[in-house]
Amino acid sequence: MDLETKYLNDLYNSRQAKTYSDVSALFESNYLKILKLIPLLKQTAHHSIIHHDAAADLHLMVDQRFTHTGIFTLTHILDGSIHKPDIKFKVYFDVQLLEVISVCNETTLNSSHPFLAQCNDMNIQWELNLFIEKWLDYCLDKYQGKSWQML
């Protein structure tokens, strides 16, 4: 094993495996953050946008909407057709949870990681949901208080 591979292996395996409690707490935290960003999310049934003069417009696409759940995509649309980071997530309104389904149509953030096979489902969920946590923090900083408009 070369030095780089050994380093990656040691780094990856030094992380403590995430538990259901860890991931569930992140789901709950992200639910609260998305409601700060989109206060009317429970009533949202149409694609919406926040226009911003100093940053890329923020798009919310409604993929599915039911009484107690919804599947949404939050993204920027760059150069008219590039969707980044294109985070698809499911909101469970009845139990107040937000779970990431995919980022840029990937169900893992680092699908080329050499030690991905050693990663359990909780760690994968943790990675995806930690990503949206950071993205929501960014969005709250840039867009909170701005008006959503239906498309």
GROMACS .gro file of C-alpha atoms in nm:
model
  151
    1MET     CA    1   0.000   0.000   0.000
    2ASP     CA    2   0.152   0.334  -0.103
    3LEU     CA    3   0.169   0.628   0.138
    4GLU     CA    4  -0.131   0.814  -0.008
    5THR     CA    5  -0.352   0.505   0.002
    6LYS     CA    6  -0.243   0.431   0.358
    7TYR     CA    7  -0.316   0.791   0.459
    8LEU     CA    8  -0.665   0.781   0.303
    9ASN     CA    9  -0.737   0.444   0.458
   10ASP     CA   10  -0.625   0.561   0.804
   11LEU     CA   11  -0.815   0.889   0.772
   12TYR     CA   12  -1.133   0.721   0.655
   13ASN     CA   13  -1.124   0.442   0.909
   14SER     CA   14  -1.041   0.675   1.198
   15ARG     CA   15  -1.390   0.821   1.182
   16GLN     CA   16  -1.630   0.676   1.428
   17ALA     CA   17  -1.930   0.515   1.261
   18LYS     CA   18  -2.242   0.728   1.278
   19THR     CA   19  -2.546   0.597   1.459
   20TYR     CA   20  -2.914   0.633   1.379
   21SER     CA   21  -2.936   0.889   1.661
   22ASP     CA   22  -2.660   1.099   1.501
   23VAL     CA   23  -2.826   1.096   1.161
   24SER     CA   24  -3.175   1.154   1.302
   25ALA     CA   25  -3.054   1.462   1.493
   26LEU     CA   26  -2.914   1.598   1.166
   27PHE     CA   27  -3.250   1.529   0.991
   28GLU     CA   28  -3.425   1.730   1.265
   29SER     CA   29  -3.177   2.018   1.252
   30ASN     CA   30  -3.202   2.041   0.872
   31TYR     CA   31  -3.582   2.043   0.892
   32LEU     CA   32  -3.569   2.351   1.116
   33LYS     CA   33  -3.319   2.520   0.884
   34ILE     CA   34  -3.524   2.459   0.569
   35LEU     CA   35  -3.828   2.612   0.740
   36LYS     CA   36  -3.622   2.922   0.826
   37LEU     CA   37  -3.521   2.949   0.462
   38ILE     CA   38  -3.864   2.863   0.321
   39PRO     CA   39  -4.122   2.948   0.591
   40LEU     CA   40  -4.417   2.845   0.373
   41LEU     CA   41  -4.266   2.513   0.261
   42LYS     CA   42  -4.560   2.319   0.411
   43GLN     CA   43  -4.793   2.503   0.172
   44THR     CA   44  -4.558   2.511  -0.128
   45ALA     CA   45  -4.690   2.317  -0.425
   46HIS     CA   46  -4.521   2.504  -0.713
   47HIS     CA   47  -4.167   2.573  -0.827
   48SER     CA   48  -4.036   2.892  -0.668
   49ILE     CA   49  -3.736   3.121  -0.693
   50ILE     CA   50  -3.553   3.387  -0.494
   51HIS     CA   51  -3.396   3.650  -0.718
   52HIS     CA   52  -3.077   3.796  -0.575
   53ASP     CA   53  -2.880   4.091  -0.715
   54ALA     CA   54  -2.546   3.987  -0.564
   55ALA     CA   55  -2.570   3.607  -0.585
   56ALA     CA   56  -2.713   3.336  -0.807
   57ASP     CA   57  -3.090   3.295  -0.794
   58LEU     CA   58  -3.205   3.014  -0.566
   59HIS     CA   59  -3.454   2.768  -0.713
   60LEU     CA   60  -3.691   2.533  -0.532
   61MET     CA   61  -3.848   2.264  -0.747
   62VAL     CA   62  -4.143   2.064  -0.620
   63ASP     CA   63  -4.103   1.704  -0.737
   64GLN     CA   64  -4.381   1.544  -0.528
   65ARG     CA   65  -4.621   1.688  -0.275
   66PHE     CA   66  -4.848   1.498  -0.038
   67THR     CA   67  -5.020   1.588   0.289
   68HIS     CA   68  -4.742   1.468   0.519
   69THR     CA   69  -4.440   1.456   0.286
   70GLY     CA   70  -4.283   1.633  -0.006
   71ILE     CA   71  -3.985   1.581  -0.233
   72PHE     CA   72  -3.806   1.898  -0.338
   73THR     CA   73  -3.490   2.006  -0.518
   74LEU     CA   74  -3.296   2.312  -0.406
   75THR     CA   75  -3.039   2.446  -0.652
   76HIS     CA   76  -2.886   2.728  -0.851
   77ILE     CA   77  -2.931   2.722  -1.227
   78LEU     CA   78  -2.607   2.848  -1.378
   79ASP     CA   79  -2.562   2.957  -1.739
   80GLY     CA   80  -2.925   2.870  -1.805
   81SER     CA   81  -2.889   2.492  -1.782
   82ILE     CA   82  -2.634   2.380  -1.520
   83HIS     CA   83  -2.799   2.282  -1.192
   84LYS     CA   84  -2.562   2.304  -0.893
   85PRO     CA   85  -2.567   2.170  -0.625
   86ASP     CA   86  -2.906   2.020  -0.720
   87ILE     CA   87  -2.992   1.877  -0.377
   88LYS     CA   88  -3.299   1.654  -0.382
   89PHE     CA   89  -3.452   1.599  -0.039
   90LYS     CA   90  -3.762   1.457   0.124
   91VAL     CA   91  -3.942   1.644   0.398
   92TYR     CA   92  -4.155   1.456   0.648
   93PHE     CA   93  -4.383   1.732   0.776
   94ASP     CA   94  -4.562   1.508   1.027
   95VAL     CA   95  -4.242   1.405   1.212
   96GLN     CA   96  -4.042   1.719   1.122
   97LEU     CA   97  -3.748   1.559   0.942
   98LEU     CA   98  -3.553   1.641   0.626
   99GLU     CA   99  -3.361   1.362   0.452
  100VAL     CA  100  -3.134   1.410   0.150
  101ILE     CA  101  -3.208   1.176  -0.140
  102SER     CA  102  -2.929   1.287  -0.373
  103VAL     CA  103  -2.683   1.563  -0.460
  104CYS     CA  104  -2.636   1.619  -0.836
  105ASN     CA  105  -2.820   1.287  -0.889
  106GLU     CA  106  -2.560   1.104  -0.679
  107THR     CA  107  -2.660   0.913  -0.368
  108THR     CA  108  -2.308   0.950  -0.225
  109LEU     CA  109  -2.098   1.264  -0.235
  110ASN     CA  110  -1.770   1.095  -0.313
  111SER     CA  111  -1.856   0.794  -0.526
  112SER     CA  112  -1.491   0.756  -0.632
  113HIS     CA  113  -1.360   0.735  -0.275
  114PRO     CA  114  -1.129   0.432  -0.262
  115PHE     CA  115  -1.276   0.314   0.070
  116LEU     CA  116  -1.645   0.372  -0.005
  117ALA     CA  117  -1.717   0.000   0.024
  118GLN     CA  118  -1.621   0.021   0.391
  119CYS     CA  119  -1.875   0.296   0.456
  120ASN     CA  120  -2.202   0.191   0.617
  121ASP     CA  121  -2.544   0.335   0.533
  122MET     CA  122  -2.546   0.565   0.836
  123ASN     CA  123  -2.213   0.719   0.732
  124ILE     CA  124  -2.342   0.775   0.378
  125GLN     CA  125  -2.659   0.937   0.514
  126TRP     CA  126  -2.445   1.147   0.747
  127GLU     CA  127  -2.226   1.268   0.458
  128LEU     CA  128  -2.523   1.366   0.239
  129ASN     CA  129  -2.713   1.536   0.519
  130LEU     CA  130  -2.408   1.716   0.651
  131PHE     CA  131  -2.367   1.857   0.300
  132ILE     CA  132  -2.720   2.001   0.299
  133GLU     CA  133  -2.665   2.136   0.650
  134LYS     CA  134  -2.370   2.341   0.523
  135TRP     CA  135  -2.561   2.439   0.208
  136LEU     CA  136  -2.859   2.554   0.416
  137ASP     CA  137  -2.628   2.761   0.638
  138TYR     CA  138  -2.493   2.927   0.323
  139CYS     CA  139  -2.844   2.984   0.186
  140LEU     CA  140  -2.968   3.128   0.516
  141ASP     CA  141  -2.677   3.371   0.512
  142LYS     CA  142  -2.743   3.480   0.152
  143TYR     CA  143  -3.121   3.447   0.109
  144GLN     CA  144  -3.303   3.450   0.445
  145GLY     CA  145  -3.566   3.721   0.450
  146LYS     CA  146  -3.583   3.747   0.071
  147SER     CA  147  -3.915   3.675  -0.097
  148TRP     CA  148  -3.990   3.351  -0.277
  149GLN     CA  149  -4.181   3.393  -0.603
  150MET     CA  150  -4.379   3.118  -0.778
  151LEU     CA  151  -4.267   3.026  -1.128
   0.00000   0.00000   0.00000
